[in-house]
Amino acid sequence: MQRKYILITGGAGFIGANFIREVLKRRSDWHVLNLDALTYAGNLANLADLPPEQQARHHFVHGDIRDGALLTRLFKEYACRGVIHFAAESHVDRSITGPQAFVDTNVGGTCTLLQAALAAWQEQGRPADFRFHHVSTDEVYGSLGPDGAFSETSPYDPSSPYSASKAASDHFVRAYGRTYGLPILITNCSNNYGPYQFPEKLIPLVIDNILAGKSLPVYGDGSNVRDWLYVLDHCQALLQVFEKGRPGQTYNIGGGAERTTLEIVRELCRIVDARQGREPGSSESLIAFVTDRPGHDFRYAIDADKIKNELGWQPAHAFSDALAATVTWYLEHQEWVAGVKSGDYRQWLELNYDRRAG
Ligand code: NAD
Ligand code: DAU
């Protein structure tokens, strides 16, 4: 059987959907098998407007990475030449209020997926071009002080249940490479932003609250630093690692755009005020300093020399342009925002943000 499918897990979420949209556009020979449980963070609307030719190469399966029998069946039915594993519980604040789901999906689900992928790879006769690409986070390295950056050899030191679960999953992926010879790849990236991000993460949450005239919750004093990476730059990096990365290797991916939370929130206020024709500075009055996140990592920064030197990747978008484009996307997709903000989201947000913002 011709091995033409790439299994993508979590392809209805933020980064997974952006990635699928990119590869279907840029690689006419890719056939994507998208396995997603459609949790609160997964939304098929993210892929609903694909052109027919691309939609024909996108096969969606509603299912869970913890379901070993389903995975075995899928690997038998669809000859896969690789896996790109995005599916996860991804929000740090949710991991603090409910860590078990993070253990179950991020650790247990990844192990179930590894086992099924290993069996499929062995049954295919261990093809050397098979790849199991695990999409992970810079949070596994813990927190930086004011200087320095995470490299691929930085020690693991996770702070939250989310980052601990991602660290554990990285260890299992690496172990399957070393123990069984499965051709694995791991990428650890910094904070993504862009279209289709669920409005619980800082940037879409703040845009949404500015538009609604609600308070903008800034944890602590707003001095925590993140290295912001435009999701389309991340997708290009993932594609290059999947196609050209050396099996067994880890690659760090960063945007090279360090900003404090307060800088991000103020910049968003400035852009939205200008777009909405509001008095400059008017939205800044919505900023509310709230109780800090427990175990809040102070700073993340990425040393992206390895991916740059080995694969020639670097971000193509300037931060200010990409942030402005992101605001434009959210302004033009208010229906999408309203759609994903129903049910679970509203209840969780009310409990965890509105109360803390007082
Ligand atoms: P997301 O929360 O937007 O999407 C996660 C997707 O996984 C959703 O579609 C959800 O339905 C699906 N999913 C969750 N549990 C599942 C399960 N048990 N079985 C099948 N599908 C399931 O996440 P994201 O922001 O797109 O992140 C994607 C990956 O990238 C995650 O592994 C995350 O840890 C990693 N990551 C994200 C960022 C970021 O800034 N967003 C940065 C670094 C790494
Ligand atoms: O670094 C990569 C990680 O980036 C990913 O692995 C995670 O999946 C992703 O959620 C993101 O984690 P963060 O915790 O850094 O992202 P978040 O958007 O939740 O927060 C960004 C910063 O903004 C952080 O310092 C906390 C702060 N913050 C966040 C929210 C939601 C606030 O001050 N107020 C808020 O309401």
Short mmCIF file of N, CA, C and O in Angstrom, two decimals, residues 256-356:
data_model
loop_
_atom_site.label_atom_id
_atom_site.label_comp_id
_atom_site.label_asym_id
_atom_site.label_seq_id
_atom_site.Cartn_x
_atom_site.Cartn_y
_atom_site.Cartn_z
N GLY A 256 12.07 35.22 18.72
CA GLY A 256 13.04 36.31 18.86
C GLY A 256 12.35 37.63 19.19
O GLY A 256 12.83 38.70 18.83
N ALA A 257 11.20 37.56 19.85
CA ALA A 257 10.45 38.79 20.17
C ALA A 257 10.04 38.72 21.65
O ALA A 257 8.91 38.34 21.97
N GLU A 258 10.96 39.08 22.52
CA GLU A 258 10.66 39.06 23.96
C GLU A 258 9.87 40.30 24.34
O GLU A 258 10.25 41.42 24.00
N ARG A 259 8.76 40.09 25.05
CA ARG A 259 7.94 41.21 25.53
C ARG A 259 7.40 40.85 26.91
O ARG A 259 7.09 39.70 27.17
N THR A 260 7.23 41.87 27.77
CA THR A 260 6.53 41.61 29.04
C THR A 260 5.03 41.54 28.77
O THR A 260 4.54 42.04 27.74
N THR A 261 4.32 40.97 29.73
CA THR A 261 2.86 40.92 29.61
C THR A 261 2.29 42.33 29.45
O THR A 261 1.42 42.57 28.61
N LEU A 262 2.80 43.25 30.28
CA LEU A 262 2.26 44.61 30.23
C LEU A 262 2.52 45.27 28.88
O LEU A 262 1.65 45.98 28.35
N GLU A 263 3.68 45.01 28.30
CA GLU A 263 3.96 45.58 26.96
C GLU A 263 2.96 45.03 25.94
O GLU A 263 2.46 45.79 25.09
N ILE A 264 2.68 43.74 26.03
CA ILE A 264 1.73 43.13 25.08
C ILE A 264 0.34 43.75 25.25
O ILE A 264 -0.31 44.15 24.28
N VAL A 265 -0.10 43.85 26.51
CA VAL A 265 -1.46 44.34 26.76
C VAL A 265 -1.58 45.80 26.29
O VAL A 265 -2.55 46.19 25.63
N ARG A 266 -0.55 46.60 26.59
CA ARG A 266 -0.61 48.01 26.17
C ARG A 266 -0.60 48.15 24.65
O ARG A 266 -1.31 48.98 24.08
N GLU A 267 0.21 47.32 24.00
CA GLU A 267 0.28 47.38 22.53
C GLU A 267 -1.07 46.99 21.92
O GLU A 267 -1.53 47.61 20.95
N LEU A 268 -1.71 45.97 22.51
CA LEU A 268 -3.03 45.57 21.99
C LEU A 268 -4.05 46.69 22.20
O LEU A 268 -4.88 46.95 21.32
N CYS A 269 -3.98 47.35 23.36
CA CYS A 269 -4.89 48.48 23.61
C CYS A 269 -4.69 49.55 22.53
O CYS A 269 -5.66 50.10 21.98
N ARG A 270 -3.42 49.83 22.25
CA ARG A 270 -3.11 50.88 21.27
C ARG A 270 -3.67 50.51 19.89
O ARG A 270 -4.33 51.32 19.24
N ILE A 271 -3.43 49.26 19.46
CA ILE A 271 -3.88 48.85 18.11
C ILE A 271 -5.41 48.86 18.03
O ILE A 271 -6.00 49.40 17.09
N VAL A 272 -6.06 48.28 19.05
CA VAL A 272 -7.53 48.19 18.98
C VAL A 272 -8.14 49.59 19.06
O VAL A 272 -9.07 49.91 18.29
N ASP A 273 -7.62 50.45 19.93
CA ASP A 273 -8.15 51.82 20.01
C ASP A 273 -8.07 52.51 18.64
O ASP A 273 -9.02 53.17 18.20
N ALA A 274 -6.90 52.35 17.98
CA ALA A 274 -6.73 52.99 16.67
C ALA A 274 -7.72 52.42 15.66
O ALA A 274 -8.37 53.16 14.91
N ARG A 275 -7.87 51.10 15.66
CA ARG A 275 -8.78 50.47 14.68
C ARG A 275 -10.24 50.85 14.93
O ARG A 275 -11.03 50.97 14.00
N GLN A 276 -10.59 51.01 16.20
CA GLN A 276 -11.99 51.27 16.54
C GLN A 276 -12.30 52.76 16.61
O GLN A 276 -13.40 53.15 16.97
N GLY A 277 -11.27 53.58 16.30
CA GLY A 277 -11.47 55.03 16.33
C GLY A 277 -11.72 55.56 17.73
O GLY A 277 -12.41 56.56 17.92
N ARG A 278 -11.16 54.86 18.73
CA ARG A 278 -11.35 55.33 20.11
C ARG A 278 -10.26 56.31 20.48
O ARG A 278 -9.19 56.33 19.87
N GLU A 279 -10.51 57.10 21.49
CA GLU A 279 -9.52 58.03 22.04
C GLU A 279 -8.25 57.25 22.38
O GLU A 279 -8.33 56.23 23.08
N PRO A 280 -7.04 57.69 21.90
CA PRO A 280 -5.82 56.95 22.25
C PRO A 280 -5.68 56.82 23.77
O PRO A 280 -5.91 57.79 24.49
N GLY A 281 -5.35 55.62 24.22
CA GLY A 281 -5.15 55.39 25.66
C GLY A 281 -6.41 55.00 26.40
O GLY A 281 -6.36 54.61 27.56
N SER A 282 -7.58 55.04 25.73
CA SER A 282 -8.82 54.78 26.48
C SER A 282 -8.91 53.34 27.00
O SER A 282 -9.35 53.11 28.13
N SER A 283 -8.45 52.36 26.22
CA SER A 283 -8.59 50.97 26.67
C SER A 283 -7.64 50.62 27.80
O SER A 283 -7.87 49.66 28.55
N GLU A 284 -6.55 51.38 27.93
CA GLU A 284 -5.59 51.07 29.01
C GLU A 284 -6.23 51.18 30.39
O GLU A 284 -5.77 50.57 31.35
N SER A 285 -7.30 51.95 30.48
CA SER A 285 -7.98 52.08 31.78
C SER A 285 -8.61 50.75 32.21
O SER A 285 -9.00 50.58 33.37
N LEU A 286 -8.73 49.81 31.27
CA LEU A 286 -9.33 48.51 31.60
C LEU A 286 -8.32 47.57 32.27
O LEU A 286 -8.70 46.50 32.78
N ILE A 287 -7.02 47.92 32.25
CA ILE A 287 -6.01 47.03 32.81
C ILE A 287 -6.24 46.85 34.32
O ILE A 287 -6.42 47.82 35.05
N ALA A 288 -6.28 45.58 34.74
CA ALA A 288 -6.48 45.28 36.17
C ALA A 288 -5.39 44.30 36.61
O ALA A 288 -5.29 43.20 36.05
N PHE A 289 -4.59 44.72 37.58
CA PHE A 289 -3.55 43.81 38.09
C PHE A 289 -4.22 42.84 39.07
O PHE A 289 -4.86 43.28 40.03
N VAL A 290 -4.11 41.55 38.78
CA VAL A 290 -4.82 40.54 39.58
C VAL A 290 -3.81 39.59 40.23
O VAL A 290 -2.62 39.61 39.91
N THR A 291 -4.31 38.76 41.12
CA THR A 291 -3.47 37.79 41.82
C THR A 291 -2.62 37.01 40.83
O THR A 291 -3.10 36.57 39.79
N ASP A 292 -1.34 36.86 41.16
CA ASP A 292 -0.43 36.19 40.23
C ASP A 292 -0.78 34.71 40.07
O ASP A 292 -1.36 34.10 40.99
N ARG A 293 -0.40 34.15 38.93
CA ARG A 293 -0.53 32.71 38.68
C ARG A 293 0.44 31.98 39.63
O ARG A 293 1.63 32.34 39.67
N PRO A 294 -0.02 30.95 40.36
CA PRO A 294 0.92 30.21 41.22
C PRO A 294 2.01 29.55 40.38
O PRO A 294 1.73 29.00 39.31
N GLY A 295 3.24 29.64 40.84
CA GLY A 295 4.36 29.01 40.11
C GLY A 295 4.65 29.68 38.77
O GLY A 295 5.23 29.06 37.89
N HIS A 296 4.27 30.94 38.66
CA HIS A 296 4.37 31.68 37.38
C HIS A 296 5.84 31.82 36.95
O HIS A 296 6.61 32.52 37.60
N ASP A 297 6.21 31.20 35.83
CA ASP A 297 7.58 31.33 35.33
C ASP A 297 7.85 32.79 34.95
O ASP A 297 7.03 33.42 34.27
N PHE A 298 9.02 33.29 35.36
CA PHE A 298 9.30 34.70 35.12
C PHE A 298 9.57 34.99 33.64
O PHE A 298 8.98 35.88 33.04
N ARG A 299 10.46 34.19 33.05
CA ARG A 299 10.85 34.55 31.67
C ARG A 299 11.18 33.30 30.86
O ARG A 299 11.77 32.35 31.38
N TYR A 300 10.76 33.32 29.59
CA TYR A 300 11.19 32.31 28.61
C TYR A 300 11.90 33.03 27.46
O TYR A 300 11.45 34.10 27.03
N ALA A 301 12.98 32.44 26.98
CA ALA A 301 13.64 32.95 25.77
C ALA A 301 14.30 31.76 25.09
O ALA A 301 14.77 30.84 25.76
N ILE A 302 14.33 31.81 23.77
CA ILE A 302 14.81 30.65 23.00
C ILE A 302 16.10 31.00 22.25
O ILE A 302 16.17 32.03 21.59
N ASP A 303 17.06 30.11 22.38
CA ASP A 303 18.24 30.17 21.52
C ASP A 303 17.93 29.27 20.31
O ASP A 303 17.91 28.05 20.44
N ALA A 304 17.65 29.90 19.18
CA ALA A 304 17.22 29.14 17.99
C ALA A 304 18.36 28.90 17.00
O ALA A 304 18.12 28.65 15.81
N ASP A 305 19.58 28.93 17.49
CA ASP A 305 20.73 28.77 16.58
C ASP A 305 20.74 27.42 15.87
O ASP A 305 21.13 27.33 14.71
N LYS A 306 20.31 26.36 16.58
CA LYS A 306 20.42 25.03 15.98
C LYS A 306 19.53 24.92 14.73
O LYS A 306 20.00 24.49 13.67
N ILE A 307 18.27 25.31 14.86
CA ILE A 307 17.37 25.18 13.70
C ILE A 307 17.79 26.14 12.58
O ILE A 307 17.67 25.83 11.39
N LYS A 308 18.35 27.28 12.98
CA LYS A 308 18.81 28.24 11.97
C LYS A 308 20.03 27.67 11.23
O LYS A 308 20.07 27.67 9.99
N ASN A 309 21.00 27.17 11.97
CA ASN A 309 22.24 26.71 11.34
C ASN A 309 22.05 25.40 10.57
O ASN A 309 22.60 25.21 9.50
N GLU A 310 21.22 24.48 11.14
CA GLU A 310 21.07 23.17 10.47
C GLU A 310 20.05 23.20 9.34
O GLU A 310 20.23 22.56 8.31
N LEU A 311 18.94 23.93 9.57
CA LEU A 311 17.83 23.84 8.61
C LEU A 311 17.54 25.16 7.91
O LEU A 311 16.67 25.22 7.04
N GLY A 312 18.22 26.21 8.32
CA GLY A 312 18.06 27.50 7.65
C GLY A 312 16.77 28.22 7.99
O GLY A 312 16.37 29.15 7.29
N TRP A 313 16.10 27.79 9.09
CA TRP A 313 14.84 28.47 9.45
C TRP A 313 15.08 29.68 10.35
O TRP A 313 15.91 29.62 11.25
N GLN A 314 14.37 30.74 10.06
CA GLN A 314 14.23 31.84 11.04
C GLN A 314 12.88 32.51 10.80
O GLN A 314 12.31 32.37 9.71
N PRO A 315 12.36 33.22 11.81
CA PRO A 315 11.03 33.80 11.62
C PRO A 315 11.02 34.78 10.44
O PRO A 315 11.96 35.54 10.25
N ALA A 316 9.93 34.73 9.66
CA ALA A 316 9.83 35.61 8.48
C ALA A 316 9.01 36.85 8.78
O ALA A 316 9.02 37.80 8.00
N HIS A 317 8.27 36.84 9.90
CA HIS A 317 7.37 37.96 10.20
C HIS A 317 7.91 38.82 11.33
O HIS A 317 8.33 38.29 12.37
N ALA A 318 7.85 40.13 11.15
CA ALA A 318 8.20 41.06 12.25
C ALA A 318 7.07 41.03 13.27
O ALA A 318 5.89 40.95 12.90
N PHE A 319 7.43 41.11 14.55
CA PHE A 319 6.42 40.99 15.61
C PHE A 319 5.30 42.04 15.46
O PHE A 319 4.12 41.71 15.55
N SER A 320 5.67 43.31 15.23
CA SER A 320 4.64 44.36 15.21
C SER A 320 3.65 44.12 14.06
O SER A 320 2.43 44.30 14.23
N ASP A 321 4.16 43.69 12.90
CA ASP A 321 3.26 43.42 11.76
C ASP A 321 2.34 42.24 12.05
O ASP A 321 1.15 42.27 11.76
N ALA A 322 2.94 41.17 12.60
CA ALA A 322 2.15 39.96 12.84
C ALA A 322 1.11 40.19 13.94
O ALA A 322 0.01 39.65 13.89
N LEU A 323 1.47 41.00 14.95
CA LEU A 323 0.49 41.29 16.01
C LEU A 323 -0.67 42.11 15.42
O LEU A 323 -1.84 41.85 15.72
N ALA A 324 -0.33 43.08 14.58
CA ALA A 324 -1.39 43.89 13.95
C ALA A 324 -2.28 43.01 13.07
O ALA A 324 -3.51 43.14 13.08
N ALA A 325 -1.66 42.08 12.33
CA ALA A 325 -2.44 41.17 11.48
C ALA A 325 -3.34 40.27 12.33
O ALA A 325 -4.47 39.94 11.96
N THR A 326 -2.84 39.90 13.49
CA THR A 326 -3.62 39.05 14.40
C THR A 326 -4.85 39.82 14.90
O THR A 326 -5.97 39.27 14.93
N VAL A 327 -4.65 41.08 15.28
CA VAL A 327 -5.80 41.89 15.72
C VAL A 327 -6.82 41.99 14.59
O VAL A 327 -8.03 41.80 14.80
N THR A 328 -6.33 42.24 13.38
CA THR A 328 -7.25 42.34 12.24
C THR A 328 -8.06 41.06 12.10
O THR A 328 -9.29 41.09 11.90
N TRP A 329 -7.37 39.91 12.22
CA TRP A 329 -8.07 38.63 12.06
C TRP A 329 -9.20 38.51 13.10
O TRP A 329 -10.33 38.14 12.75
N TYR A 330 -8.90 38.85 14.35
CA TYR A 330 -9.94 38.71 15.39
C TYR A 330 -11.08 39.70 15.17
O TYR A 330 -12.25 39.36 15.37
N LEU A 331 -10.75 40.91 14.70
CA LEU A 331 -11.82 41.87 14.42
C LEU A 331 -12.73 41.36 13.31
O LEU A 331 -13.95 41.58 13.33
N GLU A 332 -12.13 40.67 12.34
CA GLU A 332 -12.91 40.19 11.19
C GLU A 332 -13.57 38.83 11.45
O GLU A 332 -14.30 38.33 10.61
N HIS A 333 -13.26 38.21 12.58
CA HIS A 333 -13.79 36.86 12.87
C HIS A 333 -14.52 36.83 14.21
O HIS A 333 -14.36 35.88 14.99
N GLN A 334 -15.33 37.84 14.45
CA GLN A 334 -16.08 37.91 15.70
C GLN A 334 -17.08 36.76 15.83
O GLN A 334 -17.37 36.31 16.94
N GLU A 335 -17.56 36.29 14.70
CA GLU A 335 -18.51 35.16 14.75
C GLU A 335 -17.79 33.89 15.24
O GLU A 335 -18.33 33.13 16.02
N TRP A 336 -16.58 33.71 14.76
CA TRP A 336 -15.77 32.56 15.21
C TRP A 336 -15.54 32.66 16.72
O TRP A 336 -15.70 31.67 17.45
N VAL A 337 -15.18 33.86 17.17
CA VAL A 337 -14.91 34.05 18.61
C VAL A 337 -16.16 33.71 19.42
O VAL A 337 -16.10 32.95 20.39
N ALA A 338 -17.30 34.22 18.98
CA ALA A 338 -18.55 33.95 19.70
C ALA A 338 -18.84 32.45 19.71
O ALA A 338 -19.28 31.89 20.72
N GLY A 339 -18.57 31.80 18.60
CA GLY A 339 -18.85 30.37 18.47
C GLY A 339 -18.04 29.53 19.44
O GLY A 339 -18.58 28.63 20.09
N VAL A 340 -16.74 29.83 19.55
CA VAL A 340 -15.91 28.98 20.41
C VAL A 340 -16.06 29.33 21.89
O VAL A 340 -15.64 28.56 22.76
N LYS A 341 -16.68 30.49 22.16
CA LYS A 341 -16.79 30.93 23.55
C LYS A 341 -18.06 30.45 24.24
O LYS A 341 -18.54 31.09 25.17
N SER A 342 -18.59 29.34 23.81
CA SER A 342 -19.84 28.90 24.45
C SER A 342 -19.53 27.82 25.49
O SER A 342 -18.41 27.34 25.59
N GLY A 343 -20.51 27.43 26.25
CA GLY A 343 -20.43 26.28 27.15
C GLY A 343 -19.31 26.33 28.15
O GLY A 343 -19.21 27.25 28.96
N ASP A 344 -18.50 25.31 28.09
CA ASP A 344 -17.41 25.09 29.04
C ASP A 344 -16.58 26.35 29.28
O ASP A 344 -16.25 26.70 30.40
N TYR A 345 -16.29 27.05 28.21
CA TYR A 345 -15.43 28.22 28.28
C TYR A 345 -16.00 29.27 29.24
O TYR A 345 -15.33 29.79 30.10
N ARG A 346 -17.30 29.55 29.02
CA ARG A 346 -17.89 30.64 29.79
C ARG A 346 -17.83 30.33 31.28
O ARG A 346 -17.41 31.15 32.09
N GLN A 347 -18.20 29.10 31.62
CA GLN A 347 -18.23 28.71 33.03
C GLN A 347 -16.82 28.78 33.63
O GLN A 347 -16.61 29.33 34.71
N TRP A 348 -15.86 28.27 32.89
CA TRP A 348 -14.48 28.24 33.39
C TRP A 348 -13.92 29.65 33.53
O TRP A 348 -13.29 30.00 34.53
N LEU A 349 -14.22 30.48 32.55
CA LEU A 349 -13.69 31.84 32.57
C LEU A 349 -14.26 32.62 33.74
O LEU A 349 -13.55 33.34 34.44
N GLU A 350 -15.58 32.45 33.96
CA GLU A 350 -16.20 33.17 35.06
C GLU A 350 -15.57 32.78 36.39
O GLU A 350 -15.29 33.61 37.24
N LEU A 351 -15.30 31.49 36.55
CA LEU A 351 -14.72 31.03 37.80
C LEU A 351 -13.28 31.51 37.98
O LEU A 351 -12.85 31.82 39.08
N ASN A 352 -12.53 31.53 36.89
CA ASN A 352 -11.10 31.71 37.03
C ASN A 352 -10.58 33.11 36.72
O ASN A 352 -9.49 33.45 37.17
N TYR A 353 -11.30 33.88 35.94
CA TYR A 353 -10.79 35.21 35.62
C TYR A 353 -11.64 36.31 36.22
O TYR A 353 -11.17 37.19 36.89
N ASP A 354 -12.94 36.26 35.95
CA ASP A 354 -13.77 37.38 36.33
C ASP A 354 -13.71 37.61 37.83
O ASP A 354 -13.60 38.73 38.31
N ARG A 355 -13.69 36.50 38.60
CA ARG A 355 -13.64 36.62 40.05
C ARG A 355 -12.32 37.24 40.48
O ARG A 355 -12.26 38.14 41.31
N ARG A 356 -11.20 36.76 39.84
CA ARG A 356 -9.89 37.25 40.26
C ARG A 356 -9.68 38.71 39.87
O ARG A 356 -8.95 39.43 40.51
#
